[in-house]
Coordinates of C-alpha atoms in Angstrom, one line a residue:
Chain X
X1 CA 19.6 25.3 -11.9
X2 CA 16.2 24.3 -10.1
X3 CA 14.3 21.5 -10.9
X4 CA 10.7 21.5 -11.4
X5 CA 9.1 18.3 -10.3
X6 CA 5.7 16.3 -10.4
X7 CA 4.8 15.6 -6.9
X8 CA 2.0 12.9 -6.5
X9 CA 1.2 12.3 -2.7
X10 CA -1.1 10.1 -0.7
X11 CA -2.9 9.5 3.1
X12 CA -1.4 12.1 5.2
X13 CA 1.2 13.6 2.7
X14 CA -2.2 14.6 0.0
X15 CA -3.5 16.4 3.1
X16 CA -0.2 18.2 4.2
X17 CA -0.1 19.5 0.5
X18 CA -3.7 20.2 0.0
X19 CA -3.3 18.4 -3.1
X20 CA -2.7 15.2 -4.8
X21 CA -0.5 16.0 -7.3
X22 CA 1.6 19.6 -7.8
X23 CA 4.0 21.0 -9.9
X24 CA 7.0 21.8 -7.4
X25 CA 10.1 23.8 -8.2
X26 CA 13.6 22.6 -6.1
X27 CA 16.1 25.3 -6.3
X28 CA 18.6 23.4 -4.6
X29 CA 19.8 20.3 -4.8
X30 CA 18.9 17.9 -7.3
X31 CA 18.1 14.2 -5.1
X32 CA 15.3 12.7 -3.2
X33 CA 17.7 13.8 -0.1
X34 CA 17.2 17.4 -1.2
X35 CA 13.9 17.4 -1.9
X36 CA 12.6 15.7 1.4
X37 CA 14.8 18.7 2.5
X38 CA 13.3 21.2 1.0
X39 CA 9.3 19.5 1.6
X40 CA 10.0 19.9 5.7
X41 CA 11.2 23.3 5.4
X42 CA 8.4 24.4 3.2
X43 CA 6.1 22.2 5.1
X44 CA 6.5 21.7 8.2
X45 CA 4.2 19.0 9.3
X46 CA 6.3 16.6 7.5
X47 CA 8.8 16.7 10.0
X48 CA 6.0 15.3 12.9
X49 CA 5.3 12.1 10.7
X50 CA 6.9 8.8 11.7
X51 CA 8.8 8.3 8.6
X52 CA 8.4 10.1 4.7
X53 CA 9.4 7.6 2.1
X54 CA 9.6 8.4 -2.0
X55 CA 8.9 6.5 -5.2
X56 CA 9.7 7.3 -8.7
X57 CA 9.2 4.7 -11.4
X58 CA 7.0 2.6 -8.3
X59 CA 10.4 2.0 -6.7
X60 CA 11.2 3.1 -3.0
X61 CA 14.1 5.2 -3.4
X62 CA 16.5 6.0 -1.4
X63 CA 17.7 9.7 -0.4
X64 CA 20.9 9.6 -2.3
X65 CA 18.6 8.8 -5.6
X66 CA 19.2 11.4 -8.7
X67 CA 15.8 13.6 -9.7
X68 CA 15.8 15.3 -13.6
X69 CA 13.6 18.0 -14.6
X70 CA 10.6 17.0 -15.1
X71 CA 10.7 14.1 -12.8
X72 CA 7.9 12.2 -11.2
X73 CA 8.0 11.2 -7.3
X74 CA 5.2 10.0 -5.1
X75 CA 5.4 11.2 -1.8
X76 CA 4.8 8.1 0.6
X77 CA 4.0 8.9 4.0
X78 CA 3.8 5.8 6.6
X79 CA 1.9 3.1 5.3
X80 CA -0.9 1.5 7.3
X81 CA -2.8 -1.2 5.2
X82 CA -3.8 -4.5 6.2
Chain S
X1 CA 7.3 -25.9 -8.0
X2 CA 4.7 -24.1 -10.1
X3 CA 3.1 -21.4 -7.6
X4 CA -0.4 -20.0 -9.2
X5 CA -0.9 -16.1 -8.1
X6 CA -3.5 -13.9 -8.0
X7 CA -3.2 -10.6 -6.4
X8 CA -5.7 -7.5 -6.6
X9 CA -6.8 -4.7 -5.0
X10 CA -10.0 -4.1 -5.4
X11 CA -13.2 -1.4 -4.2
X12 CA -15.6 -3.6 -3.8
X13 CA -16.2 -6.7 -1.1
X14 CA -13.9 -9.4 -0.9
X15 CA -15.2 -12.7 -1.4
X16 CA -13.5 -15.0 1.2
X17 CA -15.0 -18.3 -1.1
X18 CA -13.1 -16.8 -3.5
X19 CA -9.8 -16.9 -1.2
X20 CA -10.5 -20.3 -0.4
X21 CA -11.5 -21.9 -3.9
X22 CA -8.0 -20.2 -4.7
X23 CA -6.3 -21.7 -2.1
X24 CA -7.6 -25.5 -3.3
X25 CA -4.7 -28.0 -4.6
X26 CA -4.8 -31.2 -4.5
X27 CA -0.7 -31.8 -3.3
X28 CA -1.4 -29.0 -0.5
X29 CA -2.7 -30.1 2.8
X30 CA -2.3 -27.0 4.2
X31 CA -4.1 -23.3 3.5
X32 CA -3.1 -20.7 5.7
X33 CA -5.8 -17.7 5.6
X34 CA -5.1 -14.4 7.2
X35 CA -8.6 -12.1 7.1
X36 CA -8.5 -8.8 8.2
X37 CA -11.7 -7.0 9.8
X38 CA -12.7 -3.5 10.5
X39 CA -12.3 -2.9 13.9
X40 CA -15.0 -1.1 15.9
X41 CA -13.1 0.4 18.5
X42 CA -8.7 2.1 18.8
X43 CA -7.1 2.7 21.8
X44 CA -11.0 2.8 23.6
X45 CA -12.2 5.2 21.2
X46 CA -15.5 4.1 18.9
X47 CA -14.4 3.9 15.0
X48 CA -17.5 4.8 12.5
X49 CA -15.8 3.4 9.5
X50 CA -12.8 3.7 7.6
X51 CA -10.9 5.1 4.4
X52 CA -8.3 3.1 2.5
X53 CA -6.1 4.8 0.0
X54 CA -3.7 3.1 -2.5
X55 CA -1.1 3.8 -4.4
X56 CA -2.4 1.2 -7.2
X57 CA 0.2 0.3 -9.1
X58 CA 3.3 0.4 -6.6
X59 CA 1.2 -1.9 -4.4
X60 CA 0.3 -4.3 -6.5
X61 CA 4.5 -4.2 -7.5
X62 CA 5.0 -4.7 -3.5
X63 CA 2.8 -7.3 -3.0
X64 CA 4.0 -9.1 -5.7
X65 CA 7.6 -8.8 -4.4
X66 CA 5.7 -10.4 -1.2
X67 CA 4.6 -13.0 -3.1
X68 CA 7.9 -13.7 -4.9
X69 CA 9.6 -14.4 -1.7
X70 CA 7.0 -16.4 -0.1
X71 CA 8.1 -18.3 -3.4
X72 CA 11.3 -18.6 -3.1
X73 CA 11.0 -19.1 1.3
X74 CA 8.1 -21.6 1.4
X75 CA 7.8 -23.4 -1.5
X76 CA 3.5 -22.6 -1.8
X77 CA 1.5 -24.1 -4.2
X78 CA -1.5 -21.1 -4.6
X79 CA -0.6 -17.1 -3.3
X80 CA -3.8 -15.0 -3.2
X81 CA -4.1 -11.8 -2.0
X82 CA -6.9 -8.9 -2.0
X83 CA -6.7 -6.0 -0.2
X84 CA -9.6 -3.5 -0.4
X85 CA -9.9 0.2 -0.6
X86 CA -12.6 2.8 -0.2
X87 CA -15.0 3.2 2.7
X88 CA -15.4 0.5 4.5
X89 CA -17.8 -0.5 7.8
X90 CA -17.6 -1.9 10.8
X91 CA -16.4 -5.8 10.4
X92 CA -15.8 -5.5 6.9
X93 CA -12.9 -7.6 4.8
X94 CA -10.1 -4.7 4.4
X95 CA -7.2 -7.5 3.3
X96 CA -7.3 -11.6 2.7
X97 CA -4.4 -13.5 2.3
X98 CA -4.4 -17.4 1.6
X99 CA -1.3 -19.0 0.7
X100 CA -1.0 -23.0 0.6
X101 CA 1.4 -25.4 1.2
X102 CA 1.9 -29.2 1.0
X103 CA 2.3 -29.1 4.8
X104 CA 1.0 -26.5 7.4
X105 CA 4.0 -25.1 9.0
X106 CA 4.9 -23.2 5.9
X107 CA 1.5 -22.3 4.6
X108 CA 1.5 -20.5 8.3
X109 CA 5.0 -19.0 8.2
X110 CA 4.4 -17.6 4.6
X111 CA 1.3 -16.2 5.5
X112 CA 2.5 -14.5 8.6
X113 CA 5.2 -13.4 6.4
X114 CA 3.2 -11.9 4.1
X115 CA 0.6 -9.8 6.8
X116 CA 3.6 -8.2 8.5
X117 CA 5.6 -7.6 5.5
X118 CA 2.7 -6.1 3.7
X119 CA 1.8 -3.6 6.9
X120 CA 5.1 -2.4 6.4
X121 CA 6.1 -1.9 2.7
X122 CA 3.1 -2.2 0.7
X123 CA 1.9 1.6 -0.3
X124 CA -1.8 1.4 1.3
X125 CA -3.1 3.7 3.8
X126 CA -6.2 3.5 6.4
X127 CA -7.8 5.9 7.2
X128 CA -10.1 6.2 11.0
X129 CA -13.0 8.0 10.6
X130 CA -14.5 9.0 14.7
X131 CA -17.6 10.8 15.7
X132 CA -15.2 13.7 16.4
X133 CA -12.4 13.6 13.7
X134 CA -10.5 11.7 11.6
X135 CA -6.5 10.0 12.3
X136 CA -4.3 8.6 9.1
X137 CA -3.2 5.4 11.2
X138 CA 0.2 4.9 11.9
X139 CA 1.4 8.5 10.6
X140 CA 2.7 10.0 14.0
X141 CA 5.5 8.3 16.3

């Protein structure tokens, strides 16, 4: 069953998508793991960043993390404030 | 041991009197202050401004997970920190940081502390605006 997801994304990720936030359908898999899988397949300049990072509920989680339908994850590429 | 906090991020100039009226307590004889500028110039290349991007809410989470450690490490009187977003110039205020101590060595530590930790956790990202292009710092290896 795939899993259709809210993807938020910001600096390098929002341009990568073309888009700040998406709907985005994972057909397989159901974790943070997966979906990071499935991002660098689909898009491929996530594979040349330094590290790609996600949050749901404005937690860092990690890949082994459990996604529902309907979920929403923000895509954090490297950060770089200060 | 009560520690007074403030931390925002904010789109318009920081005011470092602000950060240092903040930092004031009368049991702390020492205020660290971390200010970071716009730089003019990366790897020999002129910068025309920059772009910072947050992810509000998380950040503000992040720093305040900072904040609680500096806490729970250091012992601080007063934790203030602003970080700004938007478009910023040449020698602008991007991010303050003040944290006070009774004694210096851990206002200093705690500050430190909370610069690097914040460069790597904190969800904010710069942008480098050239005459030519524009890089999203720290992306690529």
């Amino acid at each position: 069953m795939a899993l259709t997801l809210q993807l938020q994304a910001f600096g390098i990720a929002k341009d990568i998508l073309a888009n700040r936030k998406m709907s985005y359908t994972l057909h397989h898999g159901t974790t943070i793991g997966d979906l990071k899988a499935s991002l660098m397949e689909a898009y491929p300049q996530f594979e040349g960043l330094q590290s790609l990072s996600f949050a749901v509920d404005e937690t860092y989680q990690q890949d082994d993390f459990s996604l529902t339908d309907g979920a929403e994850v923000v895509i954090i590429p490297p950060v770089s404030g200060g | 041991m009560e520690c007074q906090i403030e931390i925002k991020i904010v789109e318009t100039p920081i005011d470092i009197h602000a950060i240092d009226a903040f930092t004031r307590h009368p049991n702390c004889g020492g205020v660290s202050l971390f200010i970071g500028n716009v730089r003019n110039v990366t790897a020999g290349k002129p910068v025309q401004h920059l772009e910072f991007e947050a992810y509000t809410s998380m950040a503000v989470k992040e720093l305040q997970k900072i904040a609680d450690f500096i806490v729970m490490a250091w012992s601080p009187k007063r934790i203030i920190i602003h970080h700004r977003i938007g478009i910023l110039d040449i020698g602008e205020t991007a991010v303050a940081i003040g944290v006070a101590c009774p004694h210096r060595k851990n206002a200093i530590a705690a500050c430190s502390y909370a610069i690097d930790t914040l460069k790597q956790t904190v969800p904010i990202w710069k942008k480098e605006v050239f005459d030519d292009g524009e890089v999203w710092v720290a992306a690529h290896p």
